[in-house]
mmCIF file with all atom_site columns, C-alpha atoms in Angstrom:
data_model
loop_
_atom_site.group_PDB
_atom_site.id
_atom_site.type_symbol
_atom_site.label_atom_id
_atom_site.label_alt_id
_atom_site.label_comp_id
_atom_site.label_asym_id
_atom_site.label_entity_id
_atom_site.label_seq_id
_atom_site.pdbx_PDB_ins_code
_atom_site.Cartn_x
_atom_site.Cartn_y
_atom_site.Cartn_z
_atom_site.occupancy
_atom_site.B_iso_or_equiv
_atom_site.pdbx_formal_charge
_atom_site.auth_seq_id
_atom_site.auth_comp_id
_atom_site.auth_asym_id
_atom_site.auth_atom_id
_atom_site.pdbx_PDB_model_num
ATOM 1   C CA . MET A 1 1   ? 87.441  132.468 64.686 1.00 0.00 ? 1   MET A CA 1
ATOM 2   C CA . GLN A 1 2   ? 91.180  130.870 64.115 1.00 0.00 ? 2   GLN A CA 1
ATOM 3   C CA . SER A 1 3   ? 92.267  128.927 67.270 1.00 0.00 ? 3   SER A CA 1
ATOM 4   C CA . LYS A 1 4   ? 95.290  129.699 68.051 1.00 0.00 ? 4   LYS A CA 1
ATOM 5   C CA . PRO A 1 5   ? 98.345  127.041 66.933 1.00 0.00 ? 5   PRO A CA 1
ATOM 6   C CA . HIS A 1 6   ? 99.858  124.584 70.245 1.00 0.00 ? 6   HIS A CA 1
ATOM 7   C CA . HIS A 1 7   ? 103.488 124.187 70.403 1.00 0.00 ? 7   HIS A CA 1
ATOM 8   C CA . THR A 1 8   ? 104.414 121.361 71.660 1.00 0.00 ? 8   THR A CA 1
ATOM 9   C CA . SER A 1 9   ? 107.891 121.115 72.207 1.00 0.00 ? 9   SER A CA 1
ATOM 10  C CA . SER A 1 10  ? 109.084 117.033 71.528 1.00 0.00 ? 10  SER A CA 1
ATOM 11  C CA . LYS A 1 11  ? 112.060 116.437 73.682 1.00 0.00 ? 11  LYS A CA 1
ATOM 12  C CA . PRO A 1 12  ? 114.267 113.076 73.140 1.00 0.00 ? 12  PRO A CA 1
ATOM 13  C CA . VAL A 1 13  ? 112.538 110.418 76.365 1.00 0.00 ? 13  VAL A CA 1
ATOM 14  C CA . ARG A 1 14  ? 115.310 108.844 77.781 1.00 0.00 ? 14  ARG A CA 1
ATOM 15  C CA . GLU A 1 15  ? 115.253 105.538 79.540 1.00 0.00 ? 15  GLU A CA 1
ATOM 16  C CA . HIS A 1 16  ? 116.592 105.705 83.122 1.00 0.00 ? 16  HIS A CA 1
ATOM 17  C CA . GLY A 1 17  ? 117.184 103.090 85.113 1.00 0.00 ? 17  GLY A CA 1
ATOM 18  C CA . THR A 1 18  ? 115.051 101.715 88.514 1.00 0.00 ? 18  THR A CA 1
ATOM 19  C CA . MET A 1 19  ? 116.475 100.269 91.484 1.00 0.00 ? 19  MET A CA 1
ATOM 20  C CA . LYS A 1 20  ? 114.854 97.322  90.488 1.00 0.00 ? 20  LYS A CA 1
ATOM 21  C CA . SER A 1 21  ? 117.161 97.139  87.298 1.00 0.00 ? 21  SER A CA 1
ATOM 22  C CA . TYR A 1 22  ? 119.700 97.879  89.517 1.00 0.00 ? 22  TYR A CA 1
ATOM 23  C CA . VAL A 1 23  ? 118.887 95.433  91.820 1.00 0.00 ? 23  VAL A CA 1
ATOM 24  C CA . THR A 1 24  ? 118.631 92.561  88.867 1.00 0.00 ? 24  THR A CA 1
ATOM 25  C CA . GLY A 1 25  ? 122.101 93.598  87.207 1.00 0.00 ? 25  GLY A CA 1
ATOM 26  C CA . PHE A 1 26  ? 123.531 93.479  90.463 1.00 0.00 ? 26  PHE A CA 1
ATOM 27  C CA . VAL A 1 27  ? 122.511 90.382  91.234 1.00 0.00 ? 27  VAL A CA 1
ATOM 28  C CA . LEU A 1 28  ? 122.893 88.636  87.803 1.00 0.00 ? 28  LEU A CA 1
ATOM 29  C CA . SER A 1 29  ? 127.285 90.436  87.989 1.00 0.00 ? 29  SER A CA 1
ATOM 30  C CA . LEU A 1 30  ? 126.897 88.391  91.510 1.00 0.00 ? 30  LEU A CA 1
ATOM 31  C CA . ILE A 1 31  ? 126.263 84.981  89.998 1.00 0.00 ? 31  ILE A CA 1
ATOM 32  C CA . CYS A 1 32  ? 128.479 85.256  87.145 1.00 0.00 ? 32  CYS A CA 1
ATOM 33  C CA . THR A 1 33  ? 131.503 86.284  89.150 1.00 0.00 ? 33  THR A CA 1
ATOM 34  C CA . PHE A 1 34  ? 130.707 83.409  92.062 1.00 0.00 ? 34  PHE A CA 1
ATOM 35  C CA . ILE A 1 35  ? 129.830 80.529  89.701 1.00 0.00 ? 35  ILE A CA 1
ATOM 36  C CA . PRO A 1 36  ? 133.667 80.737  87.738 1.00 0.00 ? 36  PRO A CA 1
ATOM 37  C CA . TYR A 1 37  ? 135.148 81.549  90.990 1.00 0.00 ? 37  TYR A CA 1
ATOM 38  C CA . TYR A 1 38  ? 133.828 77.994  92.430 1.00 0.00 ? 38  TYR A CA 1
ATOM 39  C CA . LEU A 1 39  ? 134.510 76.168  88.808 1.00 0.00 ? 39  LEU A CA 1
ATOM 40  C CA . VAL A 1 40  ? 138.170 77.253  89.976 1.00 0.00 ? 40  VAL A CA 1
ATOM 41  C CA . VAL A 1 41  ? 138.529 76.555  93.555 1.00 0.00 ? 41  VAL A CA 1
ATOM 42  C CA . GLU A 1 42  ? 136.424 73.554  93.574 1.00 0.00 ? 42  GLU A CA 1
ATOM 43  C CA . HIS A 1 43  ? 138.298 71.934  90.202 1.00 0.00 ? 43  HIS A CA 1
ATOM 44  C CA . VAL A 1 44  ? 135.363 71.306  88.790 1.00 0.00 ? 44  VAL A CA 1
ATOM 45  C CA . VAL A 1 45  ? 136.454 71.803  85.364 1.00 0.00 ? 45  VAL A CA 1
ATOM 46  C CA . LYS A 1 46  ? 140.542 72.377  84.190 1.00 0.00 ? 46  LYS A CA 1
ATOM 47  C CA . GLY A 1 47  ? 142.533 73.130  81.421 1.00 0.00 ? 47  GLY A CA 1
ATOM 48  C CA . ASN A 1 48  ? 140.789 74.880  78.159 1.00 0.00 ? 48  ASN A CA 1
ATOM 49  C CA . MET A 1 49  ? 137.512 74.359  79.198 1.00 0.00 ? 49  MET A CA 1
ATOM 50  C CA . ILE A 1 50  ? 137.650 76.687  82.603 1.00 0.00 ? 50  ILE A CA 1
ATOM 51  C CA . LEU A 1 51  ? 139.358 79.025  80.640 1.00 0.00 ? 51  LEU A CA 1
ATOM 52  C CA . ALA A 1 52  ? 136.649 79.158  78.247 1.00 0.00 ? 52  ALA A CA 1
ATOM 53  C CA . ILE A 1 53  ? 133.752 79.291  80.626 1.00 0.00 ? 53  ILE A CA 1
ATOM 54  C CA . ILE A 1 54  ? 136.103 82.574  82.232 1.00 0.00 ? 54  ILE A CA 1
ATOM 55  C CA . ILE A 1 55  ? 135.939 83.983  79.234 1.00 0.00 ? 55  ILE A CA 1
ATOM 56  C CA . GLU A 1 56  ? 132.392 83.145  78.501 1.00 0.00 ? 56  GLU A CA 1
ATOM 57  C CA . PHE A 1 57  ? 130.957 84.489  82.164 1.00 0.00 ? 57  PHE A CA 1
ATOM 58  C CA . ALA A 1 58  ? 133.194 87.172  81.465 1.00 0.00 ? 58  ALA A CA 1
ATOM 59  C CA . VAL A 1 59  ? 131.753 88.746  78.190 1.00 0.00 ? 59  VAL A CA 1
ATOM 60  C CA . VAL A 1 60  ? 128.180 87.796  79.499 1.00 0.00 ? 60  VAL A CA 1
ATOM 61  C CA . GLN A 1 61  ? 128.914 90.223  83.040 1.00 0.00 ? 61  GLN A CA 1
ATOM 62  C CA . MET A 1 62  ? 130.032 92.644  80.460 1.00 0.00 ? 62  MET A CA 1
ATOM 63  C CA . ILE A 1 63  ? 126.479 93.000  78.443 1.00 0.00 ? 63  ILE A CA 1
ATOM 64  C CA . ILE A 1 64  ? 124.651 92.665  82.014 1.00 0.00 ? 64  ILE A CA 1
ATOM 65  C CA . GLN A 1 65  ? 126.825 95.653  83.127 1.00 0.00 ? 65  GLN A CA 1
ATOM 66  C CA . ILE A 1 66  ? 126.277 97.796  80.164 1.00 0.00 ? 66  ILE A CA 1
ATOM 67  C CA . MET A 1 67  ? 122.754 96.984  79.933 1.00 0.00 ? 67  MET A CA 1
ATOM 68  C CA . PHE A 1 68  ? 121.495 97.607  83.280 1.00 0.00 ? 68  PHE A CA 1
ATOM 69  C CA . PHE A 1 69  ? 124.302 99.883  84.668 1.00 0.00 ? 69  PHE A CA 1
ATOM 70  C CA . LEU A 1 70  ? 125.286 102.093 81.282 1.00 0.00 ? 70  LEU A CA 1
ATOM 71  C CA . HIS A 1 71  ? 121.442 101.543 79.762 1.00 0.00 ? 71  HIS A CA 1
ATOM 72  C CA . LEU A 1 72  ? 123.233 100.849 76.559 1.00 0.00 ? 72  LEU A CA 1
ATOM 73  C CA . GLY A 1 73  ? 120.357 100.036 74.278 1.00 0.00 ? 73  GLY A CA 1
ATOM 74  C CA . ARG A 1 74  ? 117.716 101.839 75.836 1.00 0.00 ? 74  ARG A CA 1
ATOM 75  C CA . GLU A 1 75  ? 118.068 105.138 73.299 1.00 0.00 ? 75  GLU A CA 1
ATOM 76  C CA . PRO A 1 76  ? 115.431 106.229 70.983 1.00 0.00 ? 76  PRO A CA 1
ATOM 77  C CA . LYS A 1 77  ? 115.543 103.906 68.039 1.00 0.00 ? 77  LYS A CA 1
ATOM 78  C CA . PRO A 1 78  ? 117.146 103.590 65.928 1.00 0.00 ? 78  PRO A CA 1
ATOM 79  C CA . HIS A 1 79  ? 120.127 101.537 68.288 1.00 0.00 ? 79  HIS A CA 1
ATOM 80  C CA . TRP A 1 80  ? 123.062 102.784 66.240 1.00 0.00 ? 80  TRP A CA 1
ATOM 81  C CA . ASN A 1 81  ? 125.257 103.157 69.783 1.00 0.00 ? 81  ASN A CA 1
ATOM 82  C CA . LEU A 1 82  ? 124.056 99.884  70.455 1.00 0.00 ? 82  LEU A CA 1
ATOM 83  C CA . GLY A 1 83  ? 125.008 98.249  66.926 1.00 0.00 ? 83  GLY A CA 1
ATOM 84  C CA . PHE A 1 84  ? 128.425 99.546  67.008 1.00 0.00 ? 84  PHE A CA 1
ATOM 85  C CA . PHE A 1 85  ? 129.228 98.738  70.700 1.00 0.00 ? 85  PHE A CA 1
ATOM 86  C CA . ILE A 1 86  ? 128.234 95.524  69.155 1.00 0.00 ? 86  ILE A CA 1
ATOM 87  C CA . SER A 1 87  ? 130.590 95.228  65.876 1.00 0.00 ? 87  SER A CA 1
ATOM 88  C CA . THR A 1 88  ? 133.385 96.990  67.950 1.00 0.00 ? 88  THR A CA 1
ATOM 89  C CA . VAL A 1 89  ? 133.103 94.003  70.731 1.00 0.00 ? 89  VAL A CA 1
ATOM 90  C CA . GLY A 1 90  ? 133.160 91.802  67.844 1.00 0.00 ? 90  GLY A CA 1
ATOM 91  C CA . ILE A 1 91  ? 136.344 92.891  66.179 1.00 0.00 ? 91  ILE A CA 1
ATOM 92  C CA . ILE A 1 92  ? 137.970 92.983  69.057 1.00 0.00 ? 92  ILE A CA 1
ATOM 93  C CA . LEU A 1 93  ? 137.213 89.139  69.883 1.00 0.00 ? 93  LEU A CA 1
ATOM 94  C CA . VAL A 1 94  ? 138.401 88.163  66.505 1.00 0.00 ? 94  VAL A CA 1
ATOM 95  C CA . VAL A 1 95  ? 141.581 90.179  66.600 1.00 0.00 ? 95  VAL A CA 1
ATOM 96  C CA . VAL A 1 96  ? 142.391 88.758  69.883 1.00 0.00 ? 96  VAL A CA 1
ATOM 97  C CA . GLY A 1 97  ? 141.373 85.164  69.905 1.00 0.00 ? 97  GLY A CA 1
ATOM 98  C CA . GLY A 1 98  ? 143.344 85.024  66.028 1.00 0.00 ? 98  GLY A CA 1
ATOM 99  C CA . SER A 1 99  ? 146.536 86.753  68.359 1.00 0.00 ? 99  SER A CA 1
ATOM 100 C CA . ILE A 1 100 ? 146.218 83.777  71.023 1.00 0.00 ? 100 ILE A CA 1
ATOM 101 C CA . PHE A 1 101 ? 145.815 81.184  67.907 1.00 0.00 ? 101 PHE A CA 1
ATOM 102 C CA . ILE A 1 102 ? 148.902 82.749  66.586 1.00 0.00 ? 102 ILE A CA 1
ATOM 103 C CA . MET A 1 103 ? 151.002 82.461  69.531 1.00 0.00 ? 103 MET A CA 1
ATOM 104 C CA . HIS A 1 104 ? 149.907 79.180  70.500 1.00 0.00 ? 104 HIS A CA 1
ATOM 105 C CA . ASN A 1 105 ? 151.465 77.510  67.208 1.00 0.00 ? 105 ASN A CA 1
ATOM 106 C CA . LEU A 1 106 ? 154.549 79.613  67.633 1.00 0.00 ? 106 LEU A CA 1
ATOM 107 C CA . HIS A 1 107 ? 154.824 78.193  71.538 1.00 0.00 ? 107 HIS A CA 1
ATOM 108 C CA . TYR A 1 108 ? 154.928 74.737  69.983 1.00 0.00 ? 108 TYR A CA 1
ATOM 109 C CA . ASN A 1 109 ? 157.315 75.736  66.445 1.00 0.00 ? 109 ASN A CA 1
ATOM 110 C CA . MET A 1 110 ? 159.637 77.814  68.350 1.00 0.00 ? 110 MET A CA 1
ATOM 111 C CA . SER A 1 111 ? 160.260 76.447  71.510 1.00 0.00 ? 111 SER A CA 1
ATOM 112 C CA . PRO A 1 112 ? 163.071 77.869  73.321 1.00 0.00 ? 112 PRO A CA 1
ATOM 113 C CA . ILE A 1 113 ? 166.008 74.821  73.021 1.00 0.00 ? 113 ILE A CA 1
ATOM 114 C CA . THR A 1 114 ? 169.420 75.319  72.847 1.00 0.00 ? 114 THR A CA 1
ATOM 115 C CA . ALA A 1 115 ? 171.998 74.296  69.851 1.00 0.00 ? 115 ALA A CA 1
ATOM 116 C CA . THR A 1 116 ? 173.088 71.283  71.799 1.00 0.00 ? 116 THR A CA 1
ATOM 117 C CA . GLU A 1 117 ? 169.283 70.256  72.566 1.00 0.00 ? 117 GLU A CA 1
ATOM 118 C CA . ALA A 1 118 ? 168.045 70.460  69.167 1.00 0.00 ? 118 ALA A CA 1
ATOM 119 C CA . THR A 1 119 ? 171.320 68.566  67.792 1.00 0.00 ? 119 THR A CA 1
ATOM 120 C CA . LYS A 1 120 ? 170.084 65.723  69.928 1.00 0.00 ? 120 LYS A CA 1
ATOM 121 C CA . ARG A 1 121 ? 166.654 66.261  68.766 1.00 0.00 ? 121 ARG A CA 1
ATOM 122 C CA . LEU A 1 122 ? 167.866 65.945  65.241 1.00 0.00 ? 122 LEU A CA 1
ATOM 123 C CA . ALA A 1 123 ? 169.853 62.895  66.484 1.00 0.00 ? 123 ALA A CA 1
ATOM 124 C CA . ASN A 1 124 ? 167.026 60.862  68.339 1.00 0.00 ? 124 ASN A CA 1
ATOM 125 C CA . ASP A 1 125 ? 164.644 61.733  65.211 1.00 0.00 ? 125 ASP A CA 1
ATOM 126 C CA . GLU A 1 126 ? 167.097 60.095  62.179 1.00 0.00 ? 126 GLU A CA 1
ATOM 127 C CA . ALA A 1 127 ? 168.646 57.613  64.546 1.00 0.00 ? 127 ALA A CA 1
ATOM 128 C CA . ILE A 1 128 ? 172.112 59.462  63.541 1.00 0.00 ? 128 ILE A CA 1
ATOM 129 C CA . TYR A 1 129 ? 174.193 57.500  65.624 1.00 0.00 ? 129 TYR A CA 1
ATOM 130 C CA . GLN A 1 130 ? 177.742 59.036  65.068 1.00 0.00 ? 130 GLN A CA 1
ATOM 131 C CA . ILE A 1 131 ? 179.203 61.921  63.654 1.00 0.00 ? 131 ILE A CA 1
ATOM 132 C CA . GLY A 1 132 ? 182.594 62.715  62.356 1.00 0.00 ? 132 GLY A CA 1
ATOM 133 C CA . GLY A 1 133 ? 183.207 59.530  64.611 1.00 0.00 ? 133 GLY A CA 1
ATOM 134 C CA . GLU A 1 134 ? 181.620 60.965  67.800 1.00 0.00 ? 134 GLU A CA 1
ATOM 135 C CA . LYS A 1 135 ? 179.226 59.264  69.403 1.00 0.00 ? 135 LYS A CA 1
ATOM 136 C CA . THR A 1 136 ? 175.965 61.776  69.426 1.00 0.00 ? 136 THR A CA 1
ATOM 137 C CA . GLY A 1 137 ? 173.744 59.514  72.043 1.00 0.00 ? 137 GLY A CA 1
ATOM 138 C CA . ALA A 1 138 ? 171.205 58.410  69.964 1.00 0.00 ? 138 ALA A CA 1
ATOM 139 C CA . CYS A 1 139 ? 170.538 54.938  69.471 1.00 0.00 ? 139 CYS A CA 1
ATOM 140 C CA . GLN A 1 140 ? 171.327 52.579  66.829 1.00 0.00 ? 140 GLN A CA 1
ATOM 141 C CA . GLN A 1 141 ? 168.401 50.659  66.782 1.00 0.00 ? 141 GLN A CA 1
ATOM 142 C CA . ILE A 1 142 ? 165.141 50.728  68.364 1.00 0.00 ? 142 ILE A CA 1
ATOM 143 C CA . LEU A 1 143 ? 164.236 48.189  71.188 1.00 0.00 ? 143 LEU A CA 1
ATOM 144 C CA . ALA A 1 144 ? 160.687 47.668  73.359 1.00 0.00 ? 144 ALA A CA 1
ATOM 145 C CA . ASN A 1 145 ? 157.981 50.256  73.293 1.00 0.00 ? 145 ASN A CA 1
ATOM 146 C CA . HIS A 1 146 ? 155.956 51.242  75.919 1.00 0.00 ? 146 HIS A CA 1
ATOM 147 C CA . GLN A 1 147 ? 152.815 52.766  75.979 1.00 0.00 ? 147 GLN A CA 1
ATOM 148 C CA . VAL A 1 148 ? 151.259 55.524  78.378 1.00 0.00 ? 148 VAL A CA 1
ATOM 149 C CA . VAL A 1 149 ? 147.605 56.131  77.648 1.00 0.00 ? 149 VAL A CA 1
ATOM 150 C CA . ILE A 1 150 ? 146.142 59.659  78.810 1.00 0.00 ? 150 ILE A CA 1
ATOM 151 C CA . LYS A 1 151 ? 142.423 59.363  79.756 1.00 0.00 ? 151 LYS A CA 1
ATOM 152 C CA . GLY A 1 152 ? 140.209 61.328  81.602 1.00 0.00 ? 152 GLY A CA 1
ATOM 153 C CA . GLY A 1 153 ? 142.968 63.285  82.862 1.00 0.00 ? 153 GLY A CA 1
ATOM 154 C CA . LYS A 1 154 ? 144.986 60.679  84.276 1.00 0.00 ? 154 LYS A CA 1
ATOM 155 C CA . MET A 1 155 ? 147.806 58.750  82.816 1.00 0.00 ? 155 MET A CA 1
ATOM 156 C CA . THR A 1 156 ? 148.242 55.050  83.241 1.00 0.00 ? 156 THR A CA 1
ATOM 157 C CA . PRO A 1 157 ? 150.673 53.878  84.027 1.00 0.00 ? 157 PRO A CA 1
ATOM 158 C CA . THR A 1 158 ? 152.180 56.446  86.060 1.00 0.00 ? 158 THR A CA 1
ATOM 159 C CA . GLN A 1 159 ? 155.462 54.442  86.307 1.00 0.00 ? 159 GLN A CA 1
ATOM 160 C CA . ILE A 1 160 ? 157.572 53.038  83.747 1.00 0.00 ? 160 ILE A CA 1
ATOM 161 C CA . THR A 1 161 ? 160.927 51.355  83.965 1.00 0.00 ? 161 THR A CA 1
ATOM 162 C CA . ALA A 1 162 ? 162.487 50.985  80.200 1.00 0.00 ? 162 ALA A CA 1
ATOM 163 C CA . LYS A 1 163 ? 166.004 50.060  79.052 1.00 0.00 ? 163 LYS A CA 1
ATOM 164 C CA . GLN A 1 164 ? 168.227 52.473  76.830 1.00 0.00 ? 164 GLN A CA 1
ATOM 165 C CA . CYS A 1 165 ? 166.839 53.150  73.201 1.00 0.00 ? 165 CYS A CA 1
ATOM 166 C CA . ASP A 1 166 ? 163.093 51.218  74.538 1.00 0.00 ? 166 ASP A CA 1
ATOM 167 C CA . THR A 1 167 ? 160.546 53.881  72.977 1.00 0.00 ? 167 THR A CA 1
ATOM 168 C CA . LEU A 1 168 ? 157.667 55.533  74.464 1.00 0.00 ? 168 LEU A CA 1
ATOM 169 C CA . THR A 1 169 ? 154.216 56.041  73.195 1.00 0.00 ? 169 THR A CA 1
ATOM 170 C CA . PHE A 1 170 ? 151.965 58.886  74.450 1.00 0.00 ? 170 PHE A CA 1
ATOM 171 C CA . ILE A 1 171 ? 148.402 57.620  73.261 1.00 0.00 ? 171 ILE A CA 1
ATOM 172 C CA . ASN A 1 172 ? 145.281 60.302  74.136 1.00 0.00 ? 172 ASN A CA 1
ATOM 173 C CA . GLN A 1 173 ? 141.854 59.300  74.872 1.00 0.00 ? 173 GLN A CA 1
ATOM 174 C CA . ASP A 1 174 ? 140.985 62.651  75.620 1.00 0.00 ? 174 ASP A CA 1
ATOM 175 C CA . SER A 1 175 ? 139.043 65.277  73.864 1.00 0.00 ? 175 SER A CA 1
ATOM 176 C CA . GLY A 1 176 ? 141.699 68.365  72.805 1.00 0.00 ? 176 GLY A CA 1
ATOM 177 C CA . THR A 1 177 ? 145.618 68.249  72.481 1.00 0.00 ? 177 THR A CA 1
ATOM 178 C CA . ARG A 1 178 ? 147.992 67.311  75.628 1.00 0.00 ? 178 ARG A CA 1
ATOM 179 C CA . ASP A 1 179 ? 151.031 69.344  75.884 1.00 0.00 ? 179 ASP A CA 1
ATOM 180 C CA . ILE A 1 180 ? 153.615 66.683  77.958 1.00 0.00 ? 180 ILE A CA 1
ATOM 181 C CA . ALA A 1 181 ? 156.693 69.054  79.434 1.00 0.00 ? 181 ALA A CA 1
ATOM 182 C CA . PHE A 1 182 ? 159.127 67.394  81.247 1.00 0.00 ? 182 PHE A CA 1
ATOM 183 C CA . GLY A 1 183 ? 160.646 68.150  84.668 1.00 0.00 ? 183 GLY A CA 1
ATOM 184 C CA . VAL A 1 184 ? 158.375 69.338  87.314 1.00 0.00 ? 184 VAL A CA 1
ATOM 185 C CA . HIS A 1 185 ? 155.992 72.259  86.768 1.00 0.00 ? 185 HIS A CA 1
ATOM 186 C CA . PRO A 1 186 ? 156.769 75.094  86.003 1.00 0.00 ? 186 PRO A CA 1
ATOM 187 C CA . HIS A 1 187 ? 160.670 73.933  85.829 1.00 0.00 ? 187 HIS A CA 1
ATOM 188 C CA . HIS A 1 188 ? 160.422 72.486  83.064 1.00 0.00 ? 188 HIS A CA 1
ATOM 189 C CA . GLU A 1 189 ? 163.335 70.434  81.549 1.00 0.00 ? 189 GLU A CA 1
ATOM 190 C CA . THR A 1 190 ? 164.376 68.772  78.274 1.00 0.00 ? 190 THR A CA 1
ATOM 191 C CA . TYR A 1 191 ? 164.441 65.050  77.161 1.00 0.00 ? 191 TYR A CA 1
ATOM 192 C CA . ALA A 1 192 ? 166.832 64.236  73.733 1.00 0.00 ? 192 ALA A CA 1
ATOM 193 C CA . GLY A 1 193 ? 166.168 67.353  73.086 1.00 0.00 ? 193 GLY A CA 1
ATOM 194 C CA . GLN A 1 194 ? 162.351 67.458  73.074 1.00 0.00 ? 194 GLN A CA 1
ATOM 195 C CA . ALA A 1 195 ? 160.880 70.290  74.922 1.00 0.00 ? 195 ALA A CA 1
ATOM 196 C CA . ILE A 1 196 ? 157.618 69.561  74.490 1.00 0.00 ? 196 ILE A CA 1
ATOM 197 C CA . VAL A 1 197 ? 155.451 66.630  72.983 1.00 0.00 ? 197 VAL A CA 1
ATOM 198 C CA . PRO A 1 198 ? 152.242 67.521  72.023 1.00 0.00 ? 198 PRO A CA 1
ATOM 199 C CA . VAL A 1 199 ? 149.463 64.862  71.739 1.00 0.00 ? 199 VAL A CA 1
ATOM 200 C CA . SER A 1 200 ? 146.290 65.224  69.703 1.00 0.00 ? 200 SER A CA 1
ATOM 201 C CA . LYS A 1 201 ? 143.060 62.558  70.207 1.00 0.00 ? 201 LYS A CA 1
ATOM 202 C CA . GLY A 1 202 ? 143.587 59.539  67.649 1.00 0.00 ? 202 GLY A CA 1
ATOM 203 C CA . ARG A 1 203 ? 147.467 61.019  66.619 1.00 0.00 ? 203 ARG A CA 1
ATOM 204 C CA . PRO A 1 204 ? 150.035 58.772  69.467 1.00 0.00 ? 204 PRO A CA 1
ATOM 205 C CA . GLU A 1 205 ? 153.742 60.387  69.328 1.00 0.00 ? 205 GLU A CA 1
ATOM 206 C CA . THR A 1 206 ? 156.558 58.282  70.640 1.00 0.00 ? 206 THR A CA 1
ATOM 207 C CA . ILE A 1 207 ? 159.505 59.463  71.729 1.00 0.00 ? 207 ILE A CA 1
ATOM 208 C CA . THR A 1 208 ? 163.070 57.677  72.098 1.00 0.00 ? 208 THR A CA 1
ATOM 209 C CA . LEU A 1 209 ? 164.132 57.030  75.613 1.00 0.00 ? 209 LEU A CA 1
ATOM 210 C CA . SER A 1 210 ? 168.194 57.736  74.898 1.00 0.00 ? 210 SER A CA 1
ATOM 211 C CA . GLU A 1 211 ? 169.343 59.273  78.286 1.00 0.00 ? 211 GLU A CA 1
ATOM 212 C CA . LEU A 1 212 ? 169.405 57.327  81.366 1.00 0.00 ? 212 LEU A CA 1
ATOM 213 C CA . GLY A 1 213 ? 167.953 58.131  84.877 1.00 0.00 ? 213 GLY A CA 1
ATOM 214 C CA . THR A 1 214 ? 164.506 58.725  86.192 1.00 0.00 ? 214 THR A CA 1
ATOM 215 C CA . HIS A 1 215 ? 162.422 61.677  84.394 1.00 0.00 ? 215 HIS A CA 1
ATOM 216 C CA . LYS A 1 216 ? 159.184 62.926  85.308 1.00 0.00 ? 216 LYS A CA 1
ATOM 217 C CA . PHE A 1 217 ? 156.696 64.369  83.041 1.00 0.00 ? 217 PHE A CA 1
ATOM 218 C CA . HIS A 1 218 ? 153.050 66.119  83.138 1.00 0.00 ? 218 HIS A CA 1
ATOM 219 C CA . ASP A 1 219 ? 150.496 67.905  81.772 1.00 0.00 ? 219 ASP A CA 1
ATOM 220 C CA . ILE A 1 220 ? 151.250 71.435  81.132 1.00 0.00 ? 220 ILE A CA 1
ATOM 221 C CA . LEU A 1 221 ? 147.874 72.411  81.793 1.00 0.00 ? 221 LEU A CA 1
ATOM 222 C CA . HIS A 1 222 ? 146.883 69.721  84.210 1.00 0.00 ? 222 HIS A CA 1
ATOM 223 C CA . ASP A 1 223 ? 150.062 69.343  86.337 1.00 0.00 ? 223 ASP A CA 1
ATOM 224 C CA . GLN A 1 224 ? 147.601 66.650  88.398 1.00 0.00 ? 224 GLN A CA 1
ATOM 225 C CA . THR A 1 225 ? 148.269 64.648  85.290 1.00 0.00 ? 225 THR A CA 1
ATOM 226 C CA . LYS A 1 226 ? 151.727 63.329  85.765 1.00 0.00 ? 226 LYS A CA 1
ATOM 227 C CA . ALA A 1 227 ? 153.174 60.086  85.542 1.00 0.00 ? 227 ALA A CA 1
ATOM 228 C CA . SER A 1 228 ? 157.644 59.419  85.324 1.00 0.00 ? 228 SER A CA 1
ATOM 229 C CA . PHE A 1 229 ? 159.648 56.450  83.486 1.00 0.00 ? 229 PHE A CA 1
ATOM 230 C CA . THR A 1 230 ? 163.197 55.503  84.675 1.00 0.00 ? 230 THR A CA 1
ATOM 231 C CA . VAL A 1 231 ? 165.734 54.443  81.555 1.00 0.00 ? 231 VAL A CA 1
ATOM 232 C CA . LYS A 1 232 ? 168.496 52.336  82.834 1.00 0.00 ? 232 LYS A CA 1
ATOM 233 C CA . PRO A 1 233 ? 171.381 50.694  80.741 1.00 0.00 ? 233 PRO A CA 1
#
């Protein structure tokens, strides 16, 4: 006697979240929000480091919400959706990171200065004292040298008194590049045609103090890292 075949219907099993997983995802999301907030408000970390930390926590929080709320990666194997998603995020990060890197370098090389400021900078760099019988404001000879050391996010000394045609050397002892701008943030100025002086660790940068008066300068990303110099005749 033949037994009747049993018809079994196989339905794809989908993994849904539980109350415990939702609460866990919510708590982890709050942690990833409050930690960067605390670091920014309390000024625990500054500059490029805080930017990197915020981006890292944002990526972690995105992954947490995807895993705990959208349940991506819990579908039956193979995890094609998760693989495609990770690949897409990787491509986006490469494109965005490359774009930021390119714009950062363009900002250095194409600072918005006028033709007059560019002429001043060229005259100071090349020590061109006169053009067509007219003085350019550049120095004929270089006198004393003064140094500003950047260490631990502070500039030493904070006040320098110099004579016209002295030089000022920025020495960076911190990791990363310091972008020295003149004036008071966010209203930047130029000095002798110089808008920004990028100073890397182990690579001092020197400018000629050809313009008289008192001038303030600071790190663009660290407004607290600031000092000033006074140039007298």
